[in-house]
Short mmCIF file of C-alpha atoms and ligand atoms in Angstrom, two decimals:
data_model
loop_
_atom_site.label_atom_id
_atom_site.label_comp_id
_atom_site.label_asym_id
_atom_site.label_seq_id
_atom_site.Cartn_x
_atom_site.Cartn_y
_atom_site.Cartn_z
CA UNK A 1 35.26 17.20 20.16
CA UNK A 2 31.55 16.66 20.90
CA UNK A 3 30.39 13.08 21.47
CA UNK A 4 28.03 11.20 19.17
CA UNK A 5 25.33 11.56 21.82
CA UNK A 6 25.67 15.34 21.94
CA UNK A 7 25.55 15.65 18.16
CA UNK A 8 22.66 13.25 17.91
CA UNK A 9 20.70 15.08 20.61
CA UNK A 10 21.33 18.38 18.90
CA UNK A 11 20.11 16.92 15.59
CA UNK A 12 16.91 15.66 17.22
CA UNK A 13 16.35 18.93 19.08
CA UNK A 14 16.74 20.89 15.86
CA UNK A 15 14.40 18.57 13.99
CA UNK A 16 11.80 18.63 16.75
CA UNK A 17 11.40 22.40 16.52
CA UNK A 18 10.92 22.18 12.75
CA UNK A 19 8.34 19.43 13.24
CA UNK A 20 6.48 21.45 15.89
CA UNK A 21 6.35 24.42 13.54
CA UNK A 22 5.11 22.19 10.72
CA UNK A 23 2.40 20.79 13.00
CA UNK A 24 1.18 24.34 13.70
CA UNK A 25 0.80 24.70 9.93
CA UNK A 26 -1.12 21.39 9.77
CA UNK A 27 -3.54 22.61 12.38
CA UNK A 28 -4.10 25.87 10.54
CA UNK A 29 -4.72 24.07 7.26
CA UNK A 30 -7.15 21.67 8.93
CA UNK A 31 -9.02 24.72 10.19
CA UNK A 32 -8.84 26.31 6.74
CA UNK A 33 -10.59 23.31 5.23
CA UNK A 34 -13.22 22.89 7.94
CA UNK A 35 -14.27 26.00 9.89
CA UNK A 36 -12.42 29.06 8.57
CA UNK A 37 -14.86 31.80 7.46
CA UNK A 38 -14.26 32.58 3.76
CA UNK A 39 -13.20 36.13 4.65
CA UNK A 40 -10.18 34.77 6.53
CA UNK A 41 -8.61 33.01 3.53
CA UNK A 42 -6.10 35.72 2.61
CA UNK A 43 -4.85 36.11 6.19
CA UNK A 44 -4.59 32.33 6.54
CA UNK A 45 -2.49 32.14 3.37
CA UNK A 46 -0.06 34.64 4.93
CA UNK A 47 0.12 32.67 8.18
CA UNK A 48 0.78 29.43 6.32
CA UNK A 49 3.39 30.93 4.04
CA UNK A 50 5.23 32.41 7.06
CA UNK A 51 5.28 29.02 8.77
CA UNK A 52 6.35 27.21 5.58
CA UNK A 53 9.26 29.63 5.26
CA UNK A 54 10.28 29.07 8.89
CA UNK A 55 10.16 25.28 8.52
CA UNK A 56 12.18 25.45 5.31
CA UNK A 57 14.75 27.69 6.98
CA UNK A 58 15.25 25.20 9.82
CA UNK A 59 15.47 22.22 7.46
CA UNK A 60 18.11 23.90 5.31
CA UNK A 61 20.17 25.48 8.08
CA UNK A 62 23.94 25.03 7.65
CA UNK A 63 24.12 23.76 11.25
CA UNK A 64 21.89 20.84 10.32
CA UNK A 65 24.25 20.03 7.43
CA UNK A 66 27.24 20.09 9.82
CA UNK A 67 25.50 17.81 12.32
CA UNK A 68 24.59 15.28 9.64
CA UNK A 69 28.11 15.29 8.18
CA UNK A 70 29.73 14.87 11.62
CA UNK A 71 27.43 12.00 12.55
CA UNK A 72 27.92 10.28 9.20
CA UNK A 73 31.71 10.51 9.39
CA UNK A 74 32.49 9.99 13.04
CA UNK A 75 29.31 8.96 14.82
CA UNK A 76 28.79 5.61 16.47
CA UNK A 77 25.24 5.06 15.25
CA UNK A 78 24.68 1.48 16.35
CA UNK A 79 23.10 -1.29 14.33
CA UNK A 80 22.48 -0.78 10.59
CA UNK A 81 18.69 -1.03 10.88
CA UNK A 82 18.44 0.75 14.22
CA UNK A 83 16.62 4.02 14.88
CA UNK A 84 19.76 6.17 15.24
CA UNK A 85 21.15 5.29 11.86
CA UNK A 86 17.67 5.64 10.37
CA UNK A 87 17.29 9.14 11.82
CA UNK A 88 20.57 10.22 10.24
CA UNK A 89 19.68 8.56 6.91
CA UNK A 90 16.21 10.14 6.81
CA UNK A 91 17.54 13.48 8.06
CA UNK A 92 20.08 13.43 5.22
CA UNK A 93 17.44 12.61 2.63
CA UNK A 94 15.20 15.48 3.68
CA UNK A 95 18.11 17.90 4.08
CA UNK A 96 19.47 17.11 0.62
CA UNK A 97 16.07 17.47 -1.01
CA UNK A 98 15.53 20.83 0.68
CA UNK A 99 18.98 22.26 -0.01
CA UNK A 100 19.31 21.08 -3.60
CA UNK A 101 16.33 23.15 -4.66
CA UNK A 102 17.18 26.81 -5.24
CA UNK A 103 14.92 29.12 -3.22
CA UNK A 104 13.87 30.83 -6.47
CA UNK A 105 12.54 27.51 -7.80
CA UNK A 106 10.71 26.67 -4.57
CA UNK A 107 9.04 30.08 -4.53
CA UNK A 108 8.18 29.90 -8.22
CA UNK A 109 6.58 26.46 -7.84
CA UNK A 110 4.59 27.62 -4.83
CA UNK A 111 3.38 30.76 -6.63
CA UNK A 112 2.55 29.05 -9.94
CA UNK A 113 0.73 26.10 -8.36
CA UNK A 114 -1.34 28.33 -6.11
CA UNK A 115 -2.52 30.31 -9.17
CA UNK A 116 -2.80 27.19 -11.30
CA UNK A 117 -5.26 25.65 -8.86
CA UNK A 118 -7.71 28.50 -9.42
CA UNK A 119 -7.34 28.10 -13.18
CA UNK A 120 -7.85 24.33 -12.84
CA UNK A 121 -11.09 24.83 -10.86
CA UNK A 122 -12.32 27.14 -13.63
CA UNK A 123 -11.17 24.81 -16.41
CA UNK A 124 -12.82 21.80 -14.82
CA UNK A 125 -16.06 23.67 -14.21
CA UNK A 126 -16.30 24.59 -17.89
CA UNK A 127 -14.60 21.42 -19.09
CA UNK A 128 -12.12 23.55 -21.03
CA UNK A 129 -8.59 22.15 -21.06
CA UNK A 130 -7.38 25.22 -22.98
CA UNK A 131 -7.86 27.34 -19.83
CA UNK A 132 -5.55 25.08 -17.87
CA UNK A 133 -3.05 24.25 -20.66
CA UNK A 134 -0.67 27.23 -20.18
CA UNK A 135 -0.49 26.48 -16.45
CA UNK A 136 0.17 22.81 -17.01
CA UNK A 137 2.97 23.76 -19.40
CA UNK A 138 4.58 25.95 -16.74
CA UNK A 139 4.16 23.34 -14.03
CA UNK A 140 5.69 20.57 -16.14
CA UNK A 141 8.63 22.84 -17.03
CA UNK A 142 9.14 23.65 -13.33
CA UNK A 143 8.88 20.01 -12.25
CA UNK A 144 11.42 19.01 -14.91
CA UNK A 145 13.69 21.68 -13.50
CA UNK A 146 13.05 20.38 -9.98
CA UNK A 147 13.88 16.80 -10.99
CA UNK A 148 17.12 17.98 -12.60
CA UNK A 149 18.09 19.96 -9.48
CA UNK A 150 17.38 16.99 -7.20
CA UNK A 151 19.28 14.51 -9.36
CA UNK A 152 18.47 10.85 -9.78
CA UNK A 153 21.68 8.83 -9.95
CA UNK A 154 21.50 6.17 -12.64
CA UNK A 155 17.72 6.39 -12.91
CA UNK A 156 15.28 8.64 -14.75
CA UNK A 157 14.21 12.18 -13.76
CA UNK A 158 10.79 10.89 -12.63
CA UNK A 159 12.60 8.95 -9.85
CA UNK A 160 13.52 12.25 -8.21
CA UNK A 161 9.86 13.29 -7.98
CA UNK A 162 8.69 9.87 -6.86
CA UNK A 163 11.18 9.84 -4.00
CA UNK A 164 9.36 12.72 -2.32
CA UNK A 165 6.30 10.51 -1.74
CA UNK A 166 7.78 7.00 -1.73
CA UNK A 167 11.36 7.14 -0.43
CA UNK A 168 13.69 4.91 -2.38
CA UNK A 169 11.11 3.81 -4.96
CA UNK A 170 12.27 3.55 -8.57
CA UNK A 171 10.18 4.18 -11.67
CA UNK A 172 11.43 1.04 -13.41
CA UNK A 173 10.53 -1.19 -10.47
CA UNK A 174 7.06 0.28 -10.14
CA UNK A 175 6.51 -0.02 -13.89
CA UNK A 176 7.38 -3.70 -13.70
CA UNK A 177 4.97 -4.44 -10.83
CA UNK A 178 2.24 -2.39 -12.52
CA UNK A 179 2.71 -4.33 -15.77
CA UNK A 180 2.11 -7.61 -13.92
CA UNK A 181 -0.94 -6.16 -12.23
CA UNK A 182 -2.40 -4.86 -15.49
CA UNK A 183 -1.91 -8.21 -17.21
CA UNK A 184 -4.11 -9.89 -14.57
CA UNK A 185 -6.62 -7.08 -14.07
CA UNK A 186 -7.68 -6.53 -17.66
CA UNK A 187 -9.13 -10.06 -18.14
CA UNK A 188 -10.80 -9.87 -14.71
CA UNK A 189 -12.51 -6.58 -15.61
CA UNK A 190 -13.55 -8.13 -18.92
CA UNK A 191 -14.98 -11.24 -17.23
CA UNK A 192 -16.96 -9.09 -14.79
CA UNK A 193 -18.30 -7.02 -17.68
CA UNK A 194 -19.49 -10.18 -19.42
CA UNK A 195 -21.10 -11.63 -16.31
CA UNK A 196 -24.88 -11.71 -16.25
CA UNK A 197 -24.83 -11.03 -12.49
CA UNK A 198 -25.47 -7.35 -11.76
CA UNK A 199 -25.66 -6.03 -8.19
CA UNK A 200 -28.73 -3.90 -7.49
CA UNK A 201 -26.93 -0.61 -6.83
CA UNK A 202 -30.09 1.52 -6.65
CA UNK A 203 -30.51 0.51 -2.98
CA UNK A 204 -27.47 2.68 -2.21
CA UNK A 205 -29.14 5.84 -3.52
CA UNK A 206 -32.25 5.61 -1.37
CA UNK A 207 -32.46 8.19 1.41
CA UNK A 208 -29.77 7.81 4.12
CA UNK A 209 -30.29 10.67 6.62
CA UNK A 210 -27.13 12.63 7.33
CA UNK A 211 -27.22 12.31 11.14
CA UNK A 212 -27.77 8.56 10.96
CA UNK A 213 -24.84 8.28 8.53
CA UNK A 214 -22.70 10.27 10.92
CA UNK A 215 -23.44 8.10 13.98
CA UNK A 216 -23.19 4.85 12.05
CA UNK A 217 -19.83 5.80 10.50
CA UNK A 218 -18.50 6.97 13.87
CA UNK A 219 -19.49 3.69 15.47
CA UNK A 220 -17.72 1.73 12.72
CA UNK A 221 -14.58 3.89 12.93
CA UNK A 222 -14.47 3.37 16.70
CA UNK A 223 -15.04 -0.37 16.28
CA UNK A 224 -12.04 -0.78 13.98
CA UNK A 225 -9.89 1.09 16.48
CA UNK A 226 -9.87 4.82 15.73
CA UNK A 227 -9.67 6.54 19.10
CA UNK A 228 -12.03 9.48 19.41
CA UNK A 229 -10.45 10.60 22.69
CA UNK A 230 -7.38 11.36 20.55
CA UNK A 231 -9.14 12.34 17.36
CA UNK A 232 -12.09 14.05 15.71
CA UNK A 233 -14.39 13.65 12.74
CA UNK A 234 -15.60 16.80 10.98
CA UNK A 235 -16.97 17.79 7.58
CA UNK A 236 -15.07 19.23 4.64
CA UNK A 237 -15.61 19.40 0.86
CA UNK A 238 -12.61 17.11 0.25
CA UNK A 239 -12.24 14.34 2.85
CA UNK A 240 -8.81 13.96 4.44
CA UNK A 241 -6.94 12.85 7.56
CA UNK A 242 -4.28 14.90 9.25
CA UNK A 243 -2.17 13.88 12.20
CA UNK A 244 -1.50 17.07 14.11
CA UNK A 245 0.74 15.37 16.66
CA UNK A 246 0.62 12.82 19.48
CA UNK A 247 -2.94 12.48 20.77
CA UNK A 248 -4.52 14.63 18.07
CA UNK A 249 -5.59 13.21 14.73
CA UNK A 250 -8.34 14.79 12.62
CA UNK A 251 -10.56 13.09 10.05
CA UNK A 252 -13.08 14.69 7.74
CA UNK A 253 -15.82 13.43 5.46
CA UNK A 254 -18.77 14.74 3.42
CA UNK A 255 -22.34 13.44 3.43
CA UNK A 256 -24.65 12.81 0.52
CA UNK A 257 -28.07 11.60 1.68
CA UNK A 258 -28.63 9.91 -1.67
CA UNK A 259 -25.35 8.00 -1.77
CA UNK A 260 -24.53 5.74 1.15
CA UNK A 261 -21.00 4.53 0.23
CA UNK A 262 -19.39 7.98 -0.12
CA UNK A 263 -19.34 9.01 3.52
CA UNK A 264 -19.28 5.53 5.06
CA UNK A 265 -16.33 4.07 3.17
CA UNK A 266 -14.75 7.51 3.15
CA UNK A 267 -14.77 7.49 6.97
CA UNK A 268 -13.37 3.94 7.12
CA UNK A 269 -10.65 5.02 4.68
CA UNK A 270 -9.67 8.14 6.63
CA UNK A 271 -9.95 6.22 9.92
CA UNK A 272 -7.44 3.74 8.48
CA UNK A 273 -5.05 6.64 7.91
CA UNK A 274 -5.90 7.88 11.41
CA UNK A 275 -5.22 4.53 13.08
CA UNK A 276 -1.75 4.63 11.50
CA UNK A 277 -1.14 8.15 12.83
CA UNK A 278 -2.40 7.12 16.27
CA UNK A 279 -0.14 4.06 16.17
CA UNK A 280 3.09 5.97 15.56
CA UNK A 281 5.62 5.85 18.39
CA UNK A 282 4.91 8.97 20.47
CA UNK A 283 8.44 9.15 21.76
CA UNK A 284 9.71 9.43 18.17
CA UNK A 285 7.55 12.49 17.44
CA UNK A 286 9.68 15.28 16.08
CA UNK A 287 12.52 13.05 14.90
CA UNK A 288 13.15 12.37 11.19
CA UNK A 289 11.71 8.85 11.54
CA UNK A 290 8.72 9.97 13.63
CA UNK A 291 6.43 10.20 10.57
CA UNK A 292 4.60 7.56 8.58
CA UNK A 293 6.88 5.56 6.25
CA UNK A 294 5.55 6.88 2.94
CA UNK A 295 2.35 7.82 1.14
CA UNK A 296 2.12 4.29 -0.28
CA UNK A 297 2.36 2.68 3.17
CA UNK A 298 -0.12 5.25 4.49
CA UNK A 299 -2.54 4.39 1.71
CA UNK A 300 -2.12 0.67 2.45
CA UNK A 301 -3.59 1.30 5.89
CA UNK A 302 -6.59 3.26 4.64
CA UNK A 303 -7.27 0.77 1.84
CA UNK A 304 -6.99 -2.19 4.17
CA UNK A 305 -9.72 -0.91 6.49
CA UNK A 306 -11.85 0.46 3.69
CA UNK A 307 -11.71 -2.48 1.26
CA UNK A 308 -10.15 -5.60 2.76
CA UNK A 309 -12.14 -5.18 5.97
CA UNK A 310 -15.00 -2.74 5.26
CA UNK A 311 -16.10 -4.24 1.95
CA UNK A 312 -15.80 -7.85 3.12
CA UNK A 313 -18.75 -10.17 3.59
CA UNK A 314 -17.63 -10.86 7.17
CA UNK A 315 -17.67 -7.16 8.07
CA UNK A 316 -21.31 -6.93 6.99
CA UNK A 317 -22.19 -10.14 8.79
CA UNK A 318 -21.44 -8.12 11.90
CA UNK A 319 -22.55 -4.63 10.83
CA UNK A 320 -25.57 -5.24 8.61
CA UNK A 321 -28.10 -5.60 11.46
CA UNK A 322 -26.80 -2.29 12.84
CA UNK A 323 -27.07 -0.72 9.38
CA UNK A 324 -30.68 -1.85 9.15
CA UNK A 325 -31.30 -0.32 12.57
CA UNK A 326 -29.70 2.95 11.49
CA UNK A 327 -31.44 3.16 8.10
CA UNK A 328 -34.75 1.32 8.59
CA UNK A 329 -36.44 2.89 5.55
CA UNK A 330 -33.64 2.54 3.01
CA UNK A 331 -32.73 -1.03 3.96
CA UNK A 332 -36.22 -2.37 4.61
CA UNK A 333 -36.51 -5.73 2.86
CA UNK A 334 -32.93 -5.62 1.53
CA UNK A 335 -30.99 -8.82 2.15
CA UNK A 336 -27.45 -8.74 3.51
CA UNK A 337 -25.94 -10.41 0.46
CA UNK A 338 -27.64 -7.95 -1.89
CA UNK A 339 -26.24 -5.08 0.15
CA UNK A 340 -22.78 -6.68 0.16
CA UNK A 341 -22.87 -7.10 -3.63
CA UNK A 342 -24.06 -3.52 -4.13
CA UNK A 343 -21.15 -2.00 -2.17
CA UNK A 344 -18.83 -4.12 -4.33
CA UNK A 345 -20.24 -3.18 -7.72
CA UNK A 346 -17.54 -3.18 -10.41
CA UNK A 347 -17.81 -1.21 -13.63
CA UNK A 348 -15.40 0.83 -15.72
CA UNK A 349 -15.97 4.51 -15.00
CA UNK A 350 -14.39 7.84 -15.83
CA UNK A 351 -13.76 9.22 -12.35
CA UNK A 352 -10.90 7.74 -10.34
CA UNK A 353 -12.15 8.66 -6.87
CA UNK A 354 -15.43 6.88 -7.53
CA UNK A 355 -13.83 3.79 -9.03
CA UNK A 356 -14.31 0.31 -7.56
CA UNK A 357 -11.61 -1.89 -6.04
CA UNK A 358 -10.81 -3.64 -9.35
CA UNK A 359 -10.70 -0.86 -11.93
CA UNK A 360 -9.16 1.72 -9.58
CA UNK A 361 -5.62 0.57 -10.25
CA UNK A 362 -6.04 0.98 -14.01
CA UNK A 363 -6.87 4.66 -13.46
CA UNK A 364 -3.58 4.99 -11.57
CA UNK A 365 -1.48 3.27 -14.23
CA UNK A 366 -2.81 5.65 -16.87
CA UNK A 367 -1.69 8.64 -14.81
CA UNK A 368 1.66 7.05 -13.96
CA UNK A 369 2.47 6.52 -17.65
CA UNK A 370 1.37 9.99 -18.75
CA UNK A 371 3.38 11.62 -15.97
CA UNK A 372 6.53 9.78 -16.95
CA UNK A 373 6.15 10.92 -20.55
CA UNK A 374 5.47 14.50 -19.48
CA UNK A 375 8.55 14.61 -17.25
CA UNK A 376 10.71 12.88 -19.86
CA UNK A 377 9.58 15.47 -22.40
CA UNK A 378 8.02 12.79 -24.63
CA UNK A 379 4.51 14.17 -24.28
CA UNK A 380 3.62 17.83 -24.75
CA UNK A 381 1.11 19.13 -22.17
CA UNK A 382 -1.06 20.31 -25.08
CA UNK A 383 -1.47 16.68 -26.17
CA UNK A 384 -2.63 15.43 -22.74
CA UNK A 385 -6.39 15.27 -23.53
CA UNK A 386 -5.82 13.12 -26.61
CA UNK A 387 -3.35 10.83 -24.84
CA UNK A 388 -5.63 10.58 -21.81
CA UNK A 389 -8.69 9.60 -23.82
CA UNK A 390 -6.75 7.08 -25.87
CA UNK A 391 -5.46 5.45 -22.66
CA UNK A 392 -8.97 5.18 -21.19
CA UNK A 393 -10.27 3.65 -24.38
CA UNK A 394 -7.47 1.12 -24.39
CA UNK A 395 -7.41 0.21 -20.68
CA UNK A 396 -11.03 0.57 -19.61
CA UNK A 397 -12.89 0.36 -22.89
CA UNK A 398 -14.60 3.71 -22.37
CA UNK A 399 -13.79 7.15 -23.80
CA UNK A 400 -14.33 10.24 -21.65
CA UNK A 401 -16.98 12.46 -23.25
CA UNK A 402 -15.23 15.64 -22.08
CA UNK A 403 -12.11 16.83 -20.22
CA UNK A 404 -13.94 17.42 -16.92
CA UNK A 405 -14.55 13.67 -16.82
CA UNK A 406 -11.13 13.10 -18.33
CA UNK A 407 -7.78 14.79 -17.78
CA UNK A 408 -9.16 17.68 -15.71
CA UNK A 409 -10.68 15.55 -12.93
CA UNK A 410 -7.79 15.43 -10.44
CA UNK A 411 -6.34 18.31 -8.45
CA UNK A 412 -2.80 16.82 -8.31
CA UNK A 413 -1.17 18.31 -11.41
CA UNK A 414 -2.45 21.81 -10.71
CA UNK A 415 -0.83 21.51 -7.27
CA UNK A 416 2.46 20.33 -8.78
CA UNK A 417 2.05 16.88 -7.20
CA UNK A 418 3.68 14.79 -9.92
CA UNK A 419 4.92 11.40 -8.73
CA UNK A 420 2.09 11.13 -6.20
CA UNK A 421 -0.41 8.96 -8.14
CA UNK A 422 1.53 5.67 -8.15
CA UNK A 423 1.42 5.61 -4.33
CA UNK A 424 -2.34 4.92 -4.49
CA UNK A 425 -1.86 1.64 -6.37
CA UNK A 426 1.25 0.79 -4.35
CA UNK A 427 -0.98 1.20 -1.29
CA UNK A 428 -3.45 -1.35 -2.65
CA UNK A 429 -0.67 -3.86 -3.30
CA UNK A 430 1.03 -3.29 0.06
CA UNK A 431 -2.36 -3.71 1.75
CA UNK A 432 -3.00 -7.05 0.04
CA UNK A 433 0.47 -8.34 0.85
CA UNK A 434 0.22 -7.25 4.50
CA UNK A 435 -3.27 -8.68 4.82
CA UNK A 436 -1.99 -12.09 3.66
CA UNK A 437 0.82 -11.89 6.21
CA UNK A 438 -1.61 -10.90 8.97
CA UNK A 439 -3.81 -13.85 8.07
CA UNK A 440 -0.83 -16.21 8.30
CA UNK A 441 -0.28 -15.07 11.89
CA UNK A 442 -3.80 -14.37 13.10
CA UNK A 443 -5.65 -17.16 11.33
CA UNK A 444 -9.21 -16.75 10.08
CA UNK A 445 -9.64 -12.98 10.00
CA UNK A 446 -13.13 -13.29 8.52
CA UNK A 447 -14.30 -15.29 11.54
CA UNK A 448 -13.02 -12.48 13.77
CA UNK A 449 -14.63 -9.70 11.69
CA UNK A 450 -17.95 -11.54 11.64
CA UNK A 451 -17.90 -11.34 15.46
CA UNK A 452 -16.96 -7.67 15.37
CA UNK A 453 -13.41 -8.38 16.52
CA UNK A 454 -11.07 -5.95 14.80
CA UNK A 455 -8.54 -5.48 17.60
CA UNK A 456 -6.24 -8.38 16.63
CA UNK A 457 -5.67 -6.92 13.14
CA UNK A 458 -5.26 -3.39 14.46
CA UNK A 459 -2.71 -4.53 17.05
CA UNK A 460 -0.86 -6.58 14.42
CA UNK A 461 -0.58 -3.43 12.29
CA UNK A 462 0.52 -1.40 15.33
CA UNK A 463 3.32 -3.82 16.06
CA UNK A 464 4.46 -4.58 12.52
CA UNK A 465 3.89 -1.30 10.70
CA UNK A 466 2.84 1.73 12.72
CA UNK A 467 5.33 1.91 15.55
CA UNK A 468 8.34 1.95 13.20
CA UNK A 469 7.39 5.22 11.51
CA UNK A 470 10.12 5.86 8.93
CA UNK A 471 12.73 3.62 10.48
CA UNK A 472 12.69 1.46 7.34
CA UNK A 473 12.25 2.57 3.73
CA UNK A 474 9.02 1.12 2.27
CA UNK A 475 10.73 -1.65 0.26
CA UNK A 476 12.56 -2.85 3.39
CA UNK A 477 9.47 -2.51 5.58
CA UNK A 478 7.34 -4.65 3.30
CA UNK A 479 10.03 -7.35 3.20
CA UNK A 480 10.33 -7.35 6.96
CA UNK A 481 6.59 -7.63 7.46
CA UNK A 482 5.75 -10.13 4.77
CA UNK A 483 9.05 -11.91 4.07
CA UNK A 484 8.91 -10.98 0.38
CA UNK A 485 9.46 -7.95 -1.87
CA UNK A 486 6.47 -6.06 -3.24
CA UNK A 487 4.41 -8.15 -5.64
CA UNK A 488 1.12 -7.67 -7.49
CA UNK A 489 0.10 -11.28 -6.81
CA UNK A 490 -1.55 -10.96 -3.36
CA UNK A 491 -3.78 -8.16 -4.67
CA UNK A 492 -4.75 -10.20 -7.73
CA UNK A 493 -5.58 -13.27 -5.59
CA UNK A 494 -7.68 -11.14 -3.26
CA UNK A 495 -9.61 -9.54 -6.13
CA UNK A 496 -10.10 -12.81 -7.99
CA UNK A 497 -11.34 -14.74 -4.97
CA UNK A 498 -13.73 -12.00 -3.98
CA UNK A 499 -15.16 -10.97 -7.34
CA UNK A 500 -15.33 -14.42 -8.90
CA UNK A 501 -17.70 -15.25 -6.07
CA UNK A 502 -19.78 -12.05 -6.28
CA UNK A 503 -20.06 -12.18 -10.09
CA UNK A 504 -20.24 -16.00 -10.28
CA UNK A 505 -17.35 -16.19 -12.77
ZN1 ZN B 601 -6.03 7.84 1.36
#
């Protein structure tokens, strides 16, 4: 009978090959979104579909099932929280998810979502929900089927979809935390609306030359700890970060010469994701726990550098003189505090990706609630525009004038990514809770940022978050780091302290 070590090594060897294959696909999709000539799109789709099939085959192989079962029954896996047990737990989770879905369903979802995305682009362009409606109906039907195939224990079907992005998270728990957050956010948004203080945002739409934006953003990304000897920054229509593997992490952004915050905070955001990828334990690459913990934890890293650091007064104490050097015309005669207030302007808006730090979470809650109703069968896809607009009117006090600025704005549903949205708001809450914990250990973070010292925070994140990869599920990780379960309170305190000062509330 083979020893635990032999079985364990075979498991890791098997997983490593699947991960290497998947990383080839990541590299090809990075290229697809940055440099691929349009004529190569069809060939690239074939390459990617071949690789996806090969990865799926490895992750569903009967041998993998045998190895997991053997290790679970007879293996000596060491301490409960240790990496060996975590690799078997995470391997099991992924294996079960992959094998529970019939191949027919996987193929159907892939085919329908790839066609649906074209229809969504068209629908959004013409602001015509009717174009997209039949596709949304098919996607919701398929995702309901997927949730049923995956199973969800004592929970609700939406749990099964959520688990793909936030392992172990439960709909009911998230709903409870969101309810607390909403209760505190709504009056804050209202108070800001009633304030007579208005940041002068027009300074952000003066001319910011593209090359100067590029060098300034690069300098800031490097200063917070993104390593350019192990990473790149390129341009793409939709900014993203992809970790190809150890020593190779790619960021992208897009430049608008008449809108400073887009590229700059976009780069800080993606660099935050990149710093996480660069902080993963290299020796764990290719094992089930070698990846980032979850989308929510990933987003906590990007949001921390973008908002908690990048939009802080202390950050601009250090960077504003450099900004004035980089953009002498645009920032001539503009005071640092006016600039700081402008990059922190809060106002209810229709478009999620352009939303400020305060109202952003309300956009997420709206989507989270609609998705649950769609998956539960309580909301017909045809009624989405009405439900969407009613929710915006209720939560944000504004009614989208059309579906392009309403329910057609996000790509997620057309791609079948239901269960993904809540991770954005979870990320904001995780970030706030971690930031409080970091401050308890490191002391006055603002004093450090004002001197341009970002290394202590980056190293703290390396040690407490990054190096563990998926060793702990997100709920366990956050408790370990902060000593408490996820709560909306740290985010609310952060937002209140910051915006009560900016808006003199
Ligand atoms: Zn992000």
